Amino acid sequence: MGNQEQTIRTLGSTPDIKALQQYQIPLPDGGFVPLSSLGTVTDGAGDIRSIARINNKPAVVFSVTRSTGAVVVGVEEDVRKAVANLKKTLPADIKVELINSVRADYIRESYLASVESIGLGALLAIITIWVFLRDWRATFITSVALPLSMIPTFIVFKVCGYTLNFMTLLALALVVGILVDDAIVEIENIERHQAMGKKPYHAALDASDEIGLAVVATTLSIVAVFGPVALMTGISGQFFRPFGVAVAASVLFSLLVARTITPLMAAYLLKDKPHGQEALKQDRLTYQYRRLLTWALKHRIVALMGAIAFLVGSFMLVQYIPTGLFQNGDIGLSIIKMELPPGTTMESTDRTTRRLTSLLLQNPNVATVQTNEEVAKATLYAKLKPRGERKISQQEFEKEIRTHFPEIPGARLSFDTGGMSGSKELSIVLKSEDAAALTNTAQELEKQMRTIPGLVEISSTASLIKPEIVIKPDPARAADLGVNVADIAKTASLATLGDTESSLAKFNLSDRQIPIRIQLAPQYRNNIETIRNLQVKNSDKVLIPLQSVADIQLAGGPSQIDRYNRSRKVAVEANLQGASLGNSLTAIHKLPVFQNLPSSVQEERFGNAKIMNELFTNVGLALGGAVFLIYAVLVLLFGDFLHPLTIMVALPFSLGGAFMGLLIAQKEMGLFALIGIVLLMGLVTKNSILLVDYALINQKEGKPLFPAILESGVARLRPILMTTIAMITGMMPIALGIGAGAEQRSPMRSR
């Protein structure tokens, strides 16, 4: 208007609820009536579809999830600061508390436990060295290798983008004994040359020159073992990759220290030793070992047959060793999933949840219980007291609580154990295009799985029948009366649920808009006759009863349909109690239902079972590649194709001890046990190299084969014992299960 543009805005909003109640509605005959005469107009709240409680008291709960690449501990610390700042701005009657940070606390505890394991392991390894050498100077020189090897490894972590996490710190804790191995071999050989009457300076030069090839070969053999491991893919590769890089980097730095710093310090710090002292070191252990080795060399056939028998017996033990992925740690948080029959109301869900919460709070090990409720389902987070304030572990607590689940009738209860691809530890996924065959097979599988010991909380994801009101339009009658299917569906929806949020009219307040929802009063919505008598407007604007154009009846149907790779799927899941994942899967596949699986139904590897299969496949390939690399490295170093084979013959014989340890301790052959076995391959290769290398040196000096091998074994007995015992003592904190996460790391001690 004039020389300006104006916008046109129509303001039809009422100032308050009372005015809205008096709003005039036109009638078909031309009259008007107030809105309040057609229904009740109230200022209320929408239907409650979710509830949060803490110890059965209403609460508003916020969950903070870290983004990709963020560190849990850092996010938790920032949240604490934000909560502290928020408290300053809130009224006095509103409390804000951080009720659940157990994962960050567990990571801190695990970090501190790993650091303590590294420190304690290093101390025990140093004590072991002193017990053998009985010389504080030699012990000090050897001990210097630890910090000089570890500190540069942190630079590698930085370059690779690794954090000081569970796996990298575990790698450093495990290689504490290995990092001093090269220095031990160097210093022990220097002392042996001193015992021949040489000065420390010349002893250091001659000894380091003599042992140089063996030290380089032993270190590169470990790098060759963990090289393929660091290239593993998949979820198992995410665990092995930082571990392999940490081990390989640290041992390479230890090699550099052993070949440079150790001889240098020995040349100027060691004192002269009396000539002939070497004879004093021929103690009873060396004497008995010489006798045993002499007998074995003279009775080669018997010794070889005994070794082969041990090897065969070792591999026969494999079938008795439980297999799995890894054990769950005690993080102090048990998560319970509750499912109620489809159609259960929110009020009934809340009542059942509060009952279960009260049951949990009666347990003296529970500190707080947080609940997140939705219609017909809920999740309960039972935060346990700190480990020092309770006498049982998280797993024992869950076993105890399971016995009380029957006290909550009508509810399907299970612990969320944090499976890799689901909430439960074991998941059998069946898929098919035949819905009936799939459902029947899943039901039979669930029934038969209940007969397997060790499987608990068995359930199927096949949805239960959900009660529903089915409206079936009659096309002929609807066409005659001018009513289409879309109008029928919209009428039923508007009358019971109201329109969608985006389509609802809004009541304006000063600071926000409130949606105006129109629906039948509750007393009418609960009567199916009301639904039948709903009026549908036809094409001539005439109202037609809904039952005139459609059949309306109560029925039931699936609440959801799950698919996997576009095929219908049903997962039969279970948790484990006193059973291993591998053994349970074997028992399940022997069930009659699997022996007679319908042709239209297929099993799909899924969850922990799929990851475990991937793990063993990847480790097998990595070990095969490691053996090839070790052989290639040794061929290059020794310039011979036969001697590397002699060294590597010891590899399969070493597995017997690992298998026996796992069997006796009843530990699973899983992720961490396989890490220990990979590490074992490198250690065995190191010892073999020391023996074969010195035997070759003796032969070059003109000694016959028999005395060359005998003297090699005797001369290398002490360094091999020292390095082995240093490795064992370095792993003692892990073997003793000290600190958070010890339950997961413990299988490595059995190797």
Tab-separated table of C-alpha atoms in Angstrom, residues 156-301:
chain	number	residue	atom	x	y	z
A	156	VAL	CA	55.327	-44.056	18.348
A	157	PHE	CA	51.913	-43.991	20.074
A	158	LYS	CA	51.655	-40.285	19.336
A	159	VAL	CA	52.594	-40.712	15.684
A	160	CYS	CA	50.118	-43.591	15.216
A	161	GLY	CA	47.337	-41.758	17.042
A	162	TYR	CA	47.083	-44.336	19.836
A	163	THR	CA	46.056	-43.466	23.366
A	164	LEU	CA	47.282	-44.937	26.642
A	165	ASN	CA	44.426	-47.407	26.677
A	166	PHE	CA	43.850	-50.916	27.932
A	167	MET	CA	45.671	-52.653	25.063
A	168	THR	CA	48.700	-50.374	24.724
A	169	LEU	CA	49.371	-50.399	28.469
A	170	LEU	CA	48.804	-54.150	28.541
A	171	ALA	CA	51.431	-54.532	25.818
A	172	LEU	CA	53.951	-52.544	27.858
A	173	ALA	CA	53.105	-54.543	30.987
A	174	LEU	CA	53.714	-57.799	29.119
A	175	VAL	CA	56.984	-56.794	27.459
A	176	VAL	CA	58.628	-55.563	30.678
A	177	GLY	CA	60.479	-58.861	30.914
A	178	ILE	CA	61.269	-58.883	27.201
A	179	LEU	CA	62.727	-55.383	27.185
A	180	VAL	CA	65.547	-56.458	29.481
A	181	ASP	CA	66.140	-59.729	27.598
A	182	ASP	CA	68.623	-58.306	25.103
A	183	ALA	CA	70.429	-56.376	27.831
A	184	ILE	CA	70.557	-59.518	29.993
A	185	VAL	CA	72.060	-61.541	27.162
A	186	GLU	CA	74.600	-58.808	26.483
A	187	ILE	CA	75.628	-58.296	30.113
A	188	GLU	CA	75.750	-62.012	30.879
A	189	ASN	CA	78.003	-62.637	27.899
A	190	ILE	CA	80.220	-59.725	28.959
A	191	GLU	CA	80.546	-61.238	32.432
A	192	ARG	CA	81.422	-64.597	30.909
A	193	HIS	CA	84.223	-62.987	28.932
A	194	GLN	CA	85.397	-61.202	32.071
A	195	ALA	CA	85.605	-64.566	33.777
A	196	MET	CA	88.077	-65.557	31.049
A	197	GLY	CA	90.411	-62.841	32.383
A	198	LYS	CA	89.504	-59.969	30.061
A	199	LYS	CA	89.222	-56.352	31.143
A	200	PRO	CA	85.682	-54.885	31.124
A	201	TYR	CA	86.439	-52.762	28.062
A	202	HIS	CA	87.736	-55.664	25.942
A	203	ALA	CA	85.125	-58.019	27.392
A	204	ALA	CA	82.381	-55.629	26.301
A	205	LEU	CA	83.812	-55.395	22.778
A	206	ASP	CA	84.371	-59.131	22.324
A	207	ALA	CA	81.097	-60.196	23.972
A	208	SER	CA	78.938	-57.751	22.031
A	209	ASP	CA	80.611	-58.796	18.789
A	210	GLU	CA	80.068	-62.478	19.598
A	211	ILE	CA	76.428	-62.163	20.636
A	212	GLY	CA	75.454	-59.446	18.149
A	213	LEU	CA	73.827	-61.675	15.523
A	214	ALA	CA	71.842	-63.597	18.133
A	215	VAL	CA	70.527	-60.419	19.788
A	216	VAL	CA	69.474	-58.899	16.457
A	217	ALA	CA	67.874	-62.177	15.355
A	218	THR	CA	65.918	-62.609	18.603
A	219	THR	CA	64.508	-59.088	18.451
A	220	LEU	CA	63.607	-59.251	14.780
A	221	SER	CA	61.891	-62.584	15.387
A	222	ILE	CA	59.514	-60.879	17.840
A	223	VAL	CA	58.937	-58.053	15.380
A	224	ALA	CA	58.246	-60.678	12.714
A	225	VAL	CA	55.661	-62.296	14.995
A	226	PHE	CA	53.787	-59.076	15.693
A	227	GLY	CA	54.127	-57.630	12.196
A	228	PRO	CA	51.259	-59.685	10.704
A	229	VAL	CA	49.309	-59.274	13.950
A	230	ALA	CA	49.419	-55.480	13.557
A	231	LEU	CA	47.883	-55.870	10.085
A	232	MET	CA	44.838	-57.834	11.256
A	233	THR	CA	41.460	-56.458	10.157
A	234	GLY	CA	37.993	-56.451	11.649
A	235	ILE	CA	37.047	-56.051	15.284
A	236	SER	CA	39.829	-58.390	16.441
A	237	GLY	CA	42.291	-56.203	14.537
A	238	GLN	CA	41.181	-53.205	16.590
A	239	PHE	CA	42.484	-55.028	19.665
A	240	PHE	CA	45.610	-56.591	18.157
A	241	ARG	CA	46.821	-53.651	16.074
A	242	PRO	CA	47.821	-51.259	18.889
A	243	PHE	CA	49.116	-54.211	20.901
A	244	GLY	CA	51.334	-55.417	18.051
A	245	VAL	CA	52.664	-51.928	17.309
A	246	ALA	CA	53.440	-51.332	20.996
A	247	VAL	CA	55.346	-54.616	21.350
A	248	ALA	CA	57.235	-54.273	18.066
A	249	ALA	CA	58.245	-50.650	18.723
A	250	SER	CA	59.377	-51.248	22.310
A	251	VAL	CA	61.499	-54.315	21.480
A	252	LEU	CA	63.163	-52.484	18.592
A	253	PHE	CA	64.135	-49.712	20.986
A	254	SER	CA	65.363	-52.342	23.456
A	255	LEU	CA	67.556	-53.774	20.679
A	256	LEU	CA	69.032	-50.333	20.059
A	257	VAL	CA	69.746	-49.923	23.765
A	258	ALA	CA	71.251	-53.418	24.113
A	259	ARG	CA	73.574	-52.945	21.144
A	260	THR	CA	74.778	-49.464	22.123
A	261	ILE	CA	74.105	-48.288	25.677
A	262	THR	CA	74.554	-51.636	27.455
A	263	PRO	CA	78.090	-52.415	26.112
A	264	LEU	CA	79.090	-48.771	26.597
A	265	MET	CA	78.021	-48.713	30.244
A	266	ALA	CA	79.498	-52.157	30.871
A	267	ALA	CA	82.879	-51.113	29.483
A	268	TYR	CA	83.199	-48.244	31.971
A	269	LEU	CA	81.120	-49.290	34.985
A	270	LEU	CA	81.925	-52.974	35.491
A	271	LYS	CA	84.851	-53.982	37.697
A	272	ASP	CA	87.519	-56.567	36.940
A	273	LYS	CA	86.678	-60.139	37.954
A	274	PRO	CA	89.225	-62.720	39.113
A	275	HIS	CA	90.329	-65.145	36.413
A	276	GLY	CA	88.765	-68.563	36.756
A	277	GLN	CA	85.590	-67.307	38.326
A	278	GLU	CA	83.678	-69.002	35.517
A	279	ALA	CA	84.365	-72.350	37.141
A	280	LEU	CA	82.659	-71.177	40.339
A	281	LYS	CA	79.472	-70.651	38.396
A	282	GLN	CA	79.190	-74.311	37.499
A	283	ASP	CA	76.556	-74.753	40.211
A	284	ARG	CA	74.469	-77.802	40.896
A	285	LEU	CA	71.732	-76.689	38.461
A	286	THR	CA	74.232	-76.357	35.622
A	287	TYR	CA	75.748	-79.708	36.547
A	288	GLN	CA	72.378	-81.471	36.513
A	289	TYR	CA	71.419	-79.760	33.250
A	290	ARG	CA	74.682	-80.902	31.652
A	291	ARG	CA	73.948	-84.477	32.717
A	292	LEU	CA	70.395	-84.312	31.355
A	293	LEU	CA	71.468	-82.749	28.065
A	294	THR	CA	74.288	-85.301	27.676
A	295	TRP	CA	71.826	-88.152	28.165
A	296	ALA	CA	69.363	-86.642	25.681
A	297	LEU	CA	72.075	-86.185	23.044
A	298	LYS	CA	73.248	-89.778	23.518
A	299	HIS	CA	69.681	-91.127	23.352
A	300	ARG	CA	68.346	-88.978	20.551
A	301	ILE	CA	65.677	-91.435	19.411
